[in-house]
C-alpha cells in the first residue's frame, strides 16, 4: 500500500499512528497516511523562527526562479513519495482515486497549479501592487520618491486545507517566494497535492525547512492555528465560525458566488446562458468560486427552466472517462444526506426544483449527485442563498431596488447590467469579495488579482519609517 509520511521541516517521518483512506470506487484500502499528534506539532513548531531565518537567506527573486522550476517539476517529474517516487500519471490517478474528482479535472487542476507557479512573478506583483521586491529583501527602500518599509508579521503560514479540489492549493503557494515557511494540514482525502507541491519546491532548490506537512485530526489542526502567527482555514460554516474574529486567520469558508442579471432595456439573458453553465459546473461544481445562485430582476422562472434543460444533459460518467465532468463523493452517506436536506427544504413554500429524475446516482462503484436547479420565488427561502459541493444553483428573482441588499455575503459576483446605479451599489458593497463587471464567469481568476483576501497583506504590513 502507498504510504504518505509526515514532513518535519522537509524531513520525512513515519508515524506509528496512521489513517487508511480507501479507493473511492473499490472501497479497498488505497493509501496509508501518517498522523501527527498535537505534542509532535507543538514540539516542531518551536523551531519555526530558525526555519524562517533559513528561508530569508534567499532573495525573493531567487525564490521566484525556484518557484518557476517547481512548476515544471510538478507536472513533468517523478517526485519523491516516501521510499519511492510518484509520476505525474500516478498523481492524477491517486487524487481521483481518493477525492472522486474525474481524472480530466485532476489534470486541469494540475495545469492550473503549474501555471500559478510559472506565473508567480505576476502573482506577487499583483499581491504587492507593484512593490519593488528589493524593499522586502532589505526591509526598506525608496520607490516613486517614497521611503517605504515592510515587516513580516509571522514565522510561518499555517494552512488547514480541504479535499474538494487540487486547484485550491494555489492560494498558499505565494508564501514560499515571500519567504514564509509553510505548516500544512492536508484534507483527509487529498494529501497528494500539498505533498507533491512541497516535493517540487524542494527539488527546485527551496530549503526543506520551508515545508512542514502534518496530516492530523481536529485538535492537531487547532494546534496549527493557535501556534502559527498567520494561517489560512478552509471549511464550512461550522468549521470556520470559531475563528471568524481572529485576525491571524484568513477564512476561506462558503463562497455563495452569484451571477446577477439586470438589463433594463433588453432581454438578452439567453446570450449569457453558456456563461452561467460554465460558472455553475466548471471543476465539477466543487469550488467556492462556482456560482450557486443566479439573481435576476425579471424572467427568473424562464431562466431557471432553460438552465435546468442544459444541466440535465450533464450526466455522471466513470472517473477515467475523457468527458467526465461530475465528481463522485468520497463519502456516499454525505451525498444522500445533502440530497435529503434539499428535499426537506423543498417542502417549504417558495422553492421548486426544475431538474427531474433521481438526484443520487450510483455508477461504476461511485456515488454522484446530478446537477440540481431550484427556482426560488422567495428570496428568503433557505435554498435561495446556499451552496453545495456539486453543480447546484438556485435562481432568484427580486426587484431591482432591493437587489444589492438581498444577495448578502458573496465571494464572487458577476454582474451583467446596463444600470449604473446597481454597478455603483455593488462596487460599494463590502460583503462582495470579488466583483466582475460584465460577462466574466465566476470561476475565471486573473493571476494578478486575488479572489479572497490578499496573502501579502496577511503576511506583511507597512510601517512608518524614517532615516536621518
Coordinates of C-alpha atoms in Angstrom, one line a residue:
X1 CA 0.0 0.0 0.0
X2 CA 1.2 3.6 -0.7
X3 CA 2.3 5.5 2.4
X4 CA 2.4 9.3 2.8
X5 CA 4.6 10.4 5.6
X6 CA 4.7 13.5 7.8
X7 CA 7.2 16.2 6.7
X8 CA 9.0 17.8 9.6
X9 CA 10.8 20.8 8.2
X10 CA 11.2 18.8 5.0
X11 CA 12.3 15.5 6.6
X12 CA 10.1 12.5 6.2
X13 CA 8.8 10.9 9.3
X14 CA 6.7 7.7 9.6
X15 CA 4.3 7.8 12.5
X16 CA 3.1 4.8 14.4
X17 CA -0.4 6.2 14.1
X18 CA -1.9 6.1 10.6
X19 CA -5.2 6.6 8.8
X20 CA -6.1 4.5 5.8
X21 CA -8.0 6.1 3.0
X22 CA -9.9 3.8 0.7
X23 CA -10.2 3.9 -3.1
X24 CA -13.5 5.7 -3.9
X25 CA -14.6 3.1 -6.4
X26 CA -13.5 -0.2 -4.9
X27 CA -13.6 0.7 -1.2
X28 CA -10.4 -1.2 -0.8
X29 CA -7.5 0.4 1.3
X30 CA -5.6 2.6 -1.1
X31 CA -3.2 4.9 0.9
X32 CA -1.9 4.9 4.4
X33 CA -1.2 8.4 5.8
X34 CA 1.0 9.0 8.9
X35 CA -0.7 11.1 11.6
X36 CA 0.9 13.8 13.7
X37 CA -0.4 14.3 17.2
X38 CA -0.5 17.7 19.0
X39 CA 2.6 17.1 21.0
X40 CA 4.7 16.4 17.9
X41 CA 3.3 19.5 16.2
X42 CA 3.9 21.8 19.2
X43 CA 7.4 20.5 19.6
X44 CA 8.3 21.1 15.9
X45 CA 6.7 24.5 15.7
X46 CA 9.1 25.9 18.3
X47 CA 11.7 25.8 15.6
X48 CA 9.8 28.0 13.2
X49 CA 11.9 31.1 13.9
X50 CA 15.0 29.2 12.8
X51 CA 13.3 27.9 9.7
X52 CA 12.3 31.5 8.8
X53 CA 15.9 32.6 9.1
X54 CA 17.0 29.8 6.7
X55 CA 14.4 30.8 4.1
X56 CA 15.1 34.5 4.5
X57 CA 18.7 34.0 3.4
X58 CA 17.4 33.9 -0.2
X59 CA 16.2 36.9 -2.1
X60 CA 12.6 36.9 -3.3
X61 CA 13.8 36.9 -6.9
X62 CA 15.8 33.8 -6.3
X63 CA 12.8 32.1 -4.7
X64 CA 10.6 33.2 -7.7
X65 CA 13.0 31.4 -10.1
X66 CA 12.9 28.3 -7.9
X67 CA 9.1 28.5 -8.0
X68 CA 9.0 28.6 -11.8
X69 CA 11.2 25.5 -11.8
X70 CA 8.9 23.8 -9.3
X71 CA 6.0 24.4 -11.7
X72 CA 7.8 22.4 -14.4
X73 CA 8.7 19.6 -11.9
X74 CA 5.2 19.4 -10.5
X75 CA 3.7 18.5 -13.9
X76 CA 6.5 16.6 -15.5
X77 CA 8.8 15.0 -13.0
X78 CA 8.8 11.8 -10.9
X79 CA 9.0 13.2 -7.4
X80 CA 9.7 11.5 -4.0
X81 CA 6.9 9.8 -2.3
X82 CA 8.0 8.0 0.9
X83 CA 10.6 5.4 -0.2
X84 CA 9.7 5.6 -3.9
X85 CA 8.6 8.1 -6.5
X86 CA 5.3 9.4 -7.9
X87 CA 4.9 10.1 -11.6
X88 CA 2.5 12.8 -12.9
X89 CA 0.2 10.0 -14.2
X90 CA 0.3 8.3 -10.7
X91 CA -0.6 11.6 -9.1
X92 CA -3.6 12.2 -11.3
X93 CA -5.0 8.7 -10.7
X94 CA -4.3 8.9 -6.9
X95 CA -6.0 12.2 -6.5
X96 CA -9.0 10.9 -8.5
X97 CA -9.0 7.7 -6.5
X98 CA -9.5 9.3 -3.1
X99 CA -11.4 12.5 -3.9
X100 CA -13.7 11.3 -6.6
X101 CA -12.7 14.1 -8.9
X102 CA -12.6 12.8 -12.5
X103 CA -9.1 12.4 -14.0
X104 CA -9.8 15.0 -16.6
X105 CA -10.5 17.6 -13.9
X106 CA -7.4 16.4 -11.9
X107 CA -5.3 17.1 -15.0
X108 CA -6.9 20.6 -15.4
X109 CA -6.2 21.4 -11.8
X110 CA -2.6 20.1 -12.2
X111 CA -2.1 22.6 -15.1
X112 CA -3.7 25.4 -13.0
X113 CA -1.1 24.9 -10.3
X114 CA 1.7 24.7 -12.8
X115 CA 0.6 28.0 -14.4
X116 CA 0.4 29.6 -11.0
X117 CA 4.0 28.6 -10.2
X118 CA 5.3 29.6 -13.6
X119 CA 3.5 33.0 -13.4
X120 CA 4.4 33.6 -9.8
X121 CA 6.2 36.8 -10.5
X122 CA 2.9 38.2 -11.9
X123 CA 1.0 36.9 -8.9
X124 CA 3.4 38.5 -6.5
X125 CA 3.3 41.8 -8.4
X126 CA -0.5 41.8 -8.1
X127 CA -0.5 40.9 -4.4
X128 CA 2.1 43.7 -3.6
X129 CA 0.6 46.2 -6.0
X130 CA 3.8 46.5 -7.9
X131 CA 6.1 46.9 -4.9
X132 CA 9.8 46.8 -5.6
X133 CA 10.7 43.4 -4.2
X134 CA 14.1 44.5 -3.2
X135 CA 12.4 46.5 -0.5
X136 CA 11.1 43.3 1.1
X137 CA 14.6 41.7 1.0
X138 CA 16.2 44.7 2.6
X139 CA 13.3 45.7 4.8
X140 CA 13.1 49.3 3.5
X141 CA 13.8 51.3 0.3
X142 CA 12.7 54.1 -2.0
X143 CA 10.0 53.7 -4.6
X144 CA 8.5 56.6 -6.6
X145 CA 10.2 59.0 -4.3
X146 CA 8.7 57.5 -1.1
X147 CA 10.6 55.8 1.7
X148 CA 8.9 52.5 2.4
X149 CA 9.4 49.8 5.0
X150 CA 7.6 46.4 5.3
X151 CA 7.8 43.9 8.1
X152 CA 6.8 40.2 8.0
X153 CA 4.5 39.5 10.9
X154 CA 4.9 35.8 11.2
X155 CA 7.5 33.0 11.2
X156 CA 5.1 30.7 9.3
X157 CA 1.9 30.4 7.4
X158 CA -0.4 27.6 8.7
X159 CA -2.9 26.1 6.3
X160 CA -5.8 23.9 7.3
X161 CA -6.7 22.5 3.8
X162 CA -9.8 21.0 2.2
X163 CA -10.2 17.9 0.0
X164 CA -12.6 19.4 -2.6
X165 CA -10.2 20.4 -5.4
X166 CA -6.4 20.4 -6.0
X167 CA -6.5 23.9 -7.5
X168 CA -7.3 25.5 -4.2
X169 CA -3.7 24.9 -3.1
X170 CA -2.6 27.7 -5.5
X171 CA -3.8 30.1 -2.8
X172 CA -0.9 29.3 -0.3
X173 CA 1.9 28.9 -2.9
X174 CA 2.9 32.6 -2.9
X175 CA 4.0 32.3 0.7
X176 CA 7.2 30.5 -0.5
X177 CA 8.6 33.3 -2.6
X178 CA 7.5 35.7 0.1
X179 CA 10.0 33.9 2.4
X180 CA 7.4 32.4 4.8
X181 CA 7.7 28.7 5.8
X182 CA 4.6 26.6 5.5
X183 CA 2.8 24.4 8.0
X184 CA 0.3 22.4 6.0
X185 CA -2.5 20.2 7.4
X186 CA -4.0 18.4 4.3
X187 CA -7.6 17.3 3.9
X188 CA -8.2 13.6 4.7
X189 CA -8.9 12.6 1.1
X190 CA -6.4 14.9 -0.6
X191 CA -3.0 14.7 1.0
X192 CA -1.4 14.2 -2.5
X193 CA -1.3 17.8 -3.8
X194 CA 0.3 19.7 -0.9
X195 CA 2.8 16.9 -0.5
X196 CA 3.7 16.9 -4.2
X197 CA 3.9 20.7 -4.4
X198 CA 6.3 20.6 -1.4
X199 CA 8.5 18.0 -3.1
X200 CA 8.6 20.0 -6.3
X201 CA 9.7 23.1 -4.4
X202 CA 12.4 21.2 -2.6
X203 CA 13.6 19.6 -5.8
X204 CA 13.8 23.1 -7.3
X205 CA 16.2 24.2 -4.5
X206 CA 13.9 25.8 -1.9
X207 CA 15.2 24.9 1.6
X208 CA 13.4 21.9 3.1
X209 CA 12.9 23.9 6.3
X210 CA 10.2 25.8 4.4
X211 CA 7.8 22.8 4.4
X212 CA 6.1 21.1 7.3
X213 CA 3.3 18.7 6.4
X214 CA 1.1 17.4 9.2
X215 CA -1.8 15.1 8.5
X216 CA -3.7 15.3 11.7
X217 CA -7.1 15.4 13.5
X218 CA -9.2 18.3 14.7
X219 CA -7.1 19.0 17.8
X220 CA -3.9 18.9 15.6
X221 CA -5.5 21.4 13.2
X222 CA -6.3 23.7 16.1
X223 CA -2.7 23.4 17.3
X224 CA -1.5 24.7 14.0
X225 CA -4.0 27.6 14.0
X226 CA -3.0 28.5 17.6
X227 CA 0.8 28.4 17.1
X228 CA 1.2 29.8 13.6
X229 CA 1.4 33.6 13.5
X230 CA -0.7 33.6 10.4
X231 CA -2.9 30.9 8.9
X232 CA -5.5 30.0 6.3
X233 CA -8.5 28.0 7.3
X234 CA -10.7 26.3 4.7
X235 CA -14.1 24.7 5.7
X236 CA -17.8 25.0 6.0
X237 CA -19.7 27.5 8.2
X238 CA -19.4 25.5 11.4
X239 CA -15.7 24.8 10.9
X240 CA -14.7 28.4 10.3
X241 CA -17.1 30.0 12.8
X242 CA -14.8 29.9 15.9
X243 CA -12.0 31.7 14.0
X244 CA -14.1 34.5 12.3
X245 CA -12.9 37.2 14.6
X246 CA -9.2 36.1 14.8
X247 CA -7.2 38.5 12.5
X248 CA -4.4 35.9 12.4
X249 CA -6.6 33.5 10.5
X250 CA -7.6 34.1 6.9
X251 CA -11.0 32.5 6.4
X252 CA -11.9 30.6 3.3
X253 CA -15.5 29.4 4.0
X254 CA -18.6 29.1 1.9
X255 CA -18.5 31.2 -1.2
X256 CA -22.1 31.6 -2.3
X257 CA -20.9 33.1 -5.6
X258 CA -23.5 34.6 -7.8
X259 CA -24.4 35.8 -11.3
X260 CA -26.5 39.0 -11.2
X261 CA -28.6 40.0 -14.3
X262 CA -30.4 43.3 -14.6
X263 CA -30.7 44.7 -18.1
X264 CA -33.4 47.4 -18.2
X265 CA -33.7 47.9 -22.0
X266 CA -33.0 44.4 -23.3
X267 CA -34.0 40.8 -22.6
X268 CA -30.6 39.2 -23.5
X269 CA -30.3 36.6 -20.8
X270 CA -30.1 33.9 -23.4
X271 CA -26.8 35.4 -24.5
X272 CA -25.3 34.6 -21.1
X273 CA -26.5 31.0 -20.7
X274 CA -23.1 29.5 -21.6
X275 CA -21.5 31.7 -19.0
X276 CA -24.0 30.6 -16.4
X277 CA -23.5 26.9 -17.2
X278 CA -19.7 27.3 -17.0
X279 CA -19.9 29.2 -13.7
X280 CA -22.1 26.5 -12.1
X281 CA -20.4 23.3 -13.5
X282 CA -16.7 24.0 -14.1
X283 CA -14.5 21.8 -11.9
X284 CA -17.5 19.6 -11.1
X285 CA -19.1 22.5 -9.2
X286 CA -16.8 21.8 -6.2
X287 CA -15.1 25.3 -5.9
X288 CA -16.2 28.2 -3.8
X289 CA -16.0 30.3 -6.9
X290 CA -18.6 28.2 -8.7
X291 CA -21.9 30.1 -9.0
X292 CA -24.5 28.7 -6.7
X293 CA -27.0 31.4 -7.4
X294 CA -28.4 33.4 -10.3
X295 CA -30.1 36.6 -9.1
X296 CA -32.2 38.5 -11.6
X297 CA -34.8 41.2 -11.7
X298 CA -37.0 39.6 -14.4
X299 CA -37.6 36.3 -16.3
X300 CA -36.4 34.3 -13.3
X301 CA -38.6 31.3 -13.8
X302 CA -37.8 31.1 -17.5
X303 CA -34.1 31.3 -16.9
X304 CA -34.4 28.5 -14.3
X305 CA -36.3 26.3 -16.8
X306 CA -33.8 26.7 -19.6
X307 CA -30.9 26.3 -17.3
X308 CA -32.4 23.0 -15.9
X309 CA -32.7 21.7 -19.5
X310 CA -29.0 22.4 -20.1
X311 CA -27.7 21.0 -16.8
X312 CA -29.8 17.8 -17.2
X313 CA -27.6 16.9 -20.2
X314 CA -24.6 16.7 -17.9
X315 CA -24.6 13.1 -16.7
X316 CA -22.2 11.2 -14.3
X317 CA -19.5 9.2 -16.0
X318 CA -16.8 6.8 -14.8
X319 CA -13.9 8.8 -13.3
X320 CA -11.5 7.8 -16.1
X321 CA -13.9 8.8 -18.9
X322 CA -12.4 11.5 -21.1
X323 CA -15.7 13.5 -20.9
X324 CA -16.3 13.1 -17.2
X325 CA -17.3 16.4 -15.6
X326 CA -19.1 15.5 -12.3
X327 CA -17.2 14.3 -9.2
X328 CA -18.1 11.3 -7.2
X329 CA -18.5 11.5 -3.4
X330 CA -15.8 10.0 -1.2
X331 CA -18.5 9.6 1.5
X332 CA -21.7 8.3 -0.1
X333 CA -23.6 9.0 3.1
X334 CA -22.8 12.7 2.8
X335 CA -24.3 12.7 -0.7
X336 CA -27.5 11.1 0.5
X337 CA -27.6 13.5 3.4
X338 CA -27.3 16.6 1.2
X339 CA -30.0 15.2 -1.2
X340 CA -32.3 14.6 1.8
X341 CA -31.7 18.1 3.1
X342 CA -32.6 19.6 -0.2
X343 CA -35.8 17.5 -0.4
X344 CA -36.7 18.6 3.2
X345 CA -36.2 22.3 2.4
X346 CA -38.2 22.0 -0.8
X347 CA -41.2 21.1 1.4
X348 CA -41.3 24.7 2.5
X349 CA -43.2 27.1 0.3
X350 CA -41.3 29.4 -2.0
X351 CA -39.0 27.0 -3.9
X352 CA -39.4 24.4 -6.7
X353 CA -36.9 22.0 -8.2
X354 CA -36.9 22.1 -12.0
X355 CA -34.4 19.3 -12.7
X356 CA -36.1 15.9 -12.9
X357 CA -35.1 12.3 -12.1
X358 CA -33.0 10.8 -9.3
X359 CA -30.6 13.2 -7.8
X360 CA -28.4 10.5 -6.3
X361 CA -26.8 8.2 -8.9
X362 CA -24.7 5.0 -8.4
X363 CA -22.4 4.3 -11.3
X364 CA -19.2 2.2 -11.6
X365 CA -19.0 1.7 -7.9
X366 CA -19.2 5.5 -7.2
X367 CA -22.0 7.8 -5.8
X368 CA -22.8 11.0 -7.7
X369 CA -25.2 13.9 -7.2
X370 CA -26.6 15.1 -10.6
X371 CA -26.9 18.9 -11.3
X372 CA -29.8 20.5 -9.5
X373 CA -31.6 23.7 -10.4
X374 CA -34.0 25.4 -7.9
X375 CA -36.4 28.2 -8.8
X376 CA -36.9 30.3 -5.7
X377 CA -40.0 32.6 -5.7
X378 CA -39.0 33.7 -2.2
X379 CA -35.5 35.2 -1.8
X380 CA -35.6 34.3 1.9
X381 CA -36.1 30.6 1.3
X382 CA -33.2 28.6 2.7
X383 CA -32.3 27.2 -0.7
X384 CA -32.0 30.7 -2.3
X385 CA -28.6 31.6 -0.8
X386 CA -26.7 28.4 -0.1
X387 CA -24.2 26.2 -1.8
X388 CA -23.3 22.6 -2.0
X389 CA -20.1 20.9 -3.4
X390 CA -21.7 19.8 -6.7
X391 CA -23.4 21.6 -9.6
X392 CA -26.2 23.2 -7.6
X393 CA -27.8 26.5 -8.5
X394 CA -30.8 28.5 -7.3
X395 CA -32.4 31.1 -9.5
X396 CA -34.0 34.0 -7.6
X397 CA -36.0 37.0 -8.9
X398 CA -36.0 40.2 -6.8
X399 CA -36.9 43.8 -7.5
X400 CA -34.0 46.0 -8.8
X401 CA -34.4 48.4 -5.8
X402 CA -33.6 45.6 -3.3
X403 CA -31.2 43.5 -5.3
X404 CA -27.9 44.6 -3.7
X405 CA -29.3 44.3 -0.1
X406 CA -30.8 40.8 -0.9
X407 CA -27.7 39.0 -2.1
X408 CA -25.8 39.0 1.2
X409 CA -22.2 37.8 1.6
X410 CA -20.8 36.8 -1.7
X411 CA -17.3 35.6 -2.6
X412 CA -17.6 36.3 -6.4
X413 CA -20.3 38.3 -8.0
X414 CA -20.5 38.6 -11.8
X415 CA -22.9 41.5 -12.6
X416 CA -24.4 41.8 -16.1
X417 CA -26.2 45.1 -16.2
X418 CA -26.6 48.4 -18.1
X419 CA -27.7 50.1 -14.9
X420 CA -25.0 52.5 -13.5
X421 CA -26.7 52.7 -10.1
X422 CA -26.6 49.0 -9.5
X423 CA -23.0 48.8 -10.6
X424 CA -22.0 51.6 -8.1
X425 CA -24.0 49.9 -5.3
X426 CA -22.1 46.6 -5.9
X427 CA -18.8 48.4 -6.1
X428 CA -19.5 49.9 -2.7
X429 CA -20.8 46.7 -1.1
X430 CA -18.3 45.4 1.5
X431 CA -19.9 41.9 1.5
X432 CA -18.8 41.2 -2.1
X433 CA -15.2 40.0 -2.1
X434 CA -14.6 39.9 -5.8
X435 CA -16.7 41.8 -8.3
X436 CA -16.7 41.1 -12.0
X437 CA -18.3 43.8 -14.2
X438 CA -19.6 42.2 -17.4
X439 CA -19.8 38.7 -18.8
X440 CA -17.0 37.1 -16.9
X441 CA -17.6 33.6 -15.4
X442 CA -17.4 33.5 -11.7
X443 CA -14.7 30.8 -11.9
X444 CA -12.3 32.9 -14.1
X445 CA -9.5 34.2 -11.9
X446 CA -6.7 36.5 -13.0
X447 CA -3.2 35.9 -11.8
X448 CA -2.6 39.4 -10.6
X449 CA -5.8 39.8 -8.5
X450 CA -6.6 37.6 -5.5
X451 CA -10.2 36.5 -5.2
X452 CA -10.4 36.1 -1.5
X453 CA -8.1 38.1 0.8
X454 CA -4.6 39.2 0.0
X455 CA -1.9 36.9 1.2
X456 CA 0.8 39.6 1.1
X457 CA -1.2 41.8 3.3
X458 CA -1.9 38.9 5.6
X459 CA 1.8 38.2 6.0
X460 CA 3.4 41.7 5.8
X461 CA 2.4 45.1 7.0
X462 CA 3.7 48.5 6.1
X463 CA 5.2 50.5 8.9
X464 CA 6.3 54.1 9.5
X465 CA 10.0 54.5 8.7
X466 CA 12.4 57.4 8.8
X467 CA 16.1 57.8 8.4
X468 CA 18.4 60.6 9.3

